XYZ file of C-alpha atoms in Angstrom:
160
model
C 0.000 0.000 0.000
C 2.908 2.372 0.693
C 4.158 2.104 -2.881
C 0.651 2.854 -4.171
C 0.379 5.955 -2.004
C 3.832 7.165 -3.048
C 3.077 6.582 -6.744
C -0.134 8.585 -6.351
C 1.869 11.600 -5.125
C 4.786 10.994 -7.546
C 3.477 9.685 -10.867
C 6.763 10.732 -12.517
C 8.913 8.526 -10.249
C 10.261 5.318 -11.781
C 8.835 2.343 -9.906
C 11.746 -0.090 -9.815
C 9.444 -2.910 -8.721
C 7.688 -2.754 -12.100
C 10.646 -1.952 -14.329
C 12.757 -4.870 -15.516
C 15.530 -2.434 -16.399
C 15.649 -0.913 -12.903
C 14.371 -3.792 -10.741
C 16.312 -3.565 -7.517
C 15.270 -5.035 -4.181
C 17.115 -2.325 -2.212
C 14.802 0.539 -3.180
C 11.369 1.062 -4.722
C 11.560 4.309 -6.704
C 13.997 6.561 -8.518
C 13.146 10.248 -8.600
C 15.618 12.586 -10.298
C 18.406 10.075 -9.617
C 17.547 9.741 -5.917
C 16.917 6.141 -4.834
C 13.922 5.968 -2.512
C 12.795 3.031 -0.397
C 9.186 3.066 0.773
C 8.280 1.536 4.098
C 4.762 1.221 5.425
C 4.047 0.924 9.117
C 0.861 0.460 11.062
C 1.184 1.445 14.693
C 2.328 -1.596 16.693
C 0.785 -1.657 20.133
C 1.365 -5.302 21.071
C 0.943 -5.763 24.806
C 1.769 -2.148 25.561
C -0.742 0.106 27.190
C -2.772 2.438 24.983
C -0.823 5.449 23.763
C 2.519 3.664 23.967
C 2.713 2.169 20.484
C 5.712 2.022 18.179
C 6.420 2.577 14.517
C 8.994 0.033 13.422
C 10.948 -0.461 10.205
C 14.147 -2.157 9.085
C 16.841 -0.314 7.147
C 19.396 -2.981 6.280
C 19.527 -1.564 2.725
C 20.637 1.931 3.784
C 23.870 1.768 1.767
C 22.003 1.147 -1.496
C 19.273 3.718 -0.850
C 19.403 7.517 -0.609
C 16.096 8.238 1.120
C 13.579 6.322 3.213
C 9.941 7.370 3.177
C 7.988 5.643 5.946
C 4.241 6.005 5.444
C 2.386 5.534 8.724
C -1.112 4.416 9.680
C -1.704 5.376 13.297
C -5.390 4.467 13.562
C -5.456 0.798 14.534
C -9.230 0.619 13.966
C -9.015 1.248 10.213
C -8.333 -1.419 7.614
C -4.709 -1.944 6.613
C -5.564 -1.278 2.939
C -7.426 1.998 3.604
C -5.190 4.593 1.908
C -6.971 7.455 3.693
C -5.805 6.057 7.056
C -2.159 6.791 6.229
C -1.904 10.402 7.427
C 1.776 10.766 8.344
C 5.159 10.056 6.827
C 8.745 10.107 7.982
C 11.236 11.262 5.356
C 14.690 10.129 6.444
C 17.895 10.420 4.420
C 19.939 7.205 4.588
C 22.861 9.130 6.019
C 20.912 9.398 9.297
C 20.602 5.612 9.461
C 24.240 4.578 9.111
C 24.436 3.090 12.609
C 20.988 1.494 12.517
C 19.664 -1.819 11.249
C 16.128 -1.020 12.377
C 14.293 1.971 13.808
C 11.631 2.197 16.533
C 9.723 5.470 16.742
C 7.451 6.250 19.664
C 3.775 6.917 18.944
C 4.108 10.140 20.941
C 5.999 11.670 17.987
C 2.754 11.551 15.986
C 1.108 13.642 18.713
C 3.704 16.424 18.863
C 6.413 14.976 21.088
C 9.961 16.107 20.354
C 11.232 12.555 20.822
C 13.746 10.933 18.479
C 12.908 11.136 14.759
C 10.311 13.914 15.228
C 12.262 16.218 12.916
C 11.575 13.784 10.051
C 7.788 13.677 10.553
C 5.493 15.302 7.981
C 1.781 15.190 7.268
C 1.159 13.065 4.186
C 0.040 16.207 2.331
C 3.592 17.617 2.679
C 5.288 14.478 1.380
C 5.485 15.609 -2.257
C 6.808 19.074 -1.440
C 9.431 17.749 0.965
C 10.687 14.875 -1.174
C 10.796 17.060 -4.292
C 12.867 19.628 -2.418
C 15.323 16.888 -1.398
C 15.420 15.343 -4.889
C 15.849 18.689 -6.660
C 19.627 18.651 -6.362
C 20.897 15.064 -6.141
C 24.478 16.359 -6.425
C 24.082 17.650 -2.863
C 23.727 14.093 -1.550
C 26.885 12.821 0.123
C 29.199 10.831 -2.078
C 28.285 7.226 -1.335
C 31.831 5.791 -1.537
C 32.987 8.261 1.119
C 30.619 6.896 3.753
C 29.829 3.385 2.524
C 32.294 1.726 4.930
C 31.351 3.796 7.979
C 28.817 1.309 9.443
C 31.264 -1.587 9.046
C 34.009 0.390 10.778
C 31.649 1.262 13.616
C 30.598 -2.380 14.060
C 34.240 -3.523 14.101
C 35.162 -0.941 16.732
C 32.177 -1.953 18.888
C 33.387 -5.580 18.883
C 36.858 -4.549 20.086
């Protein structure tokens, strides 16, 4: 559903899931040369008390992707395939995820908390404007070879 929502807002983006030429499991779209991976997350409440849910996604592909767009459904009562229920998105450059393999975001961020990752939260209506601004000048993205080995170096130093 996340890819459908993104394609609705970005009809000009190349969907790499549908293109044999660009098919790549590390990211879903290419927009102006920027590789974008779409994640969809429904609020996970599990056994936690109400109001203490989490938004969870994995980012093991961060070195092959430039930008993560996490489209969030916070209303647990709505159907998972109800596009209108997805009212928020997190737009996170991969550079911010170098030391992460997965991310947990507190539900409180959706309600105005300044907790971790809040600076990447946008209403779904602002997704196009924000992503287009970031994709306008792909030359401004960090040179991938210069930071590609950073997570491996960090992991090696942690083991020592």
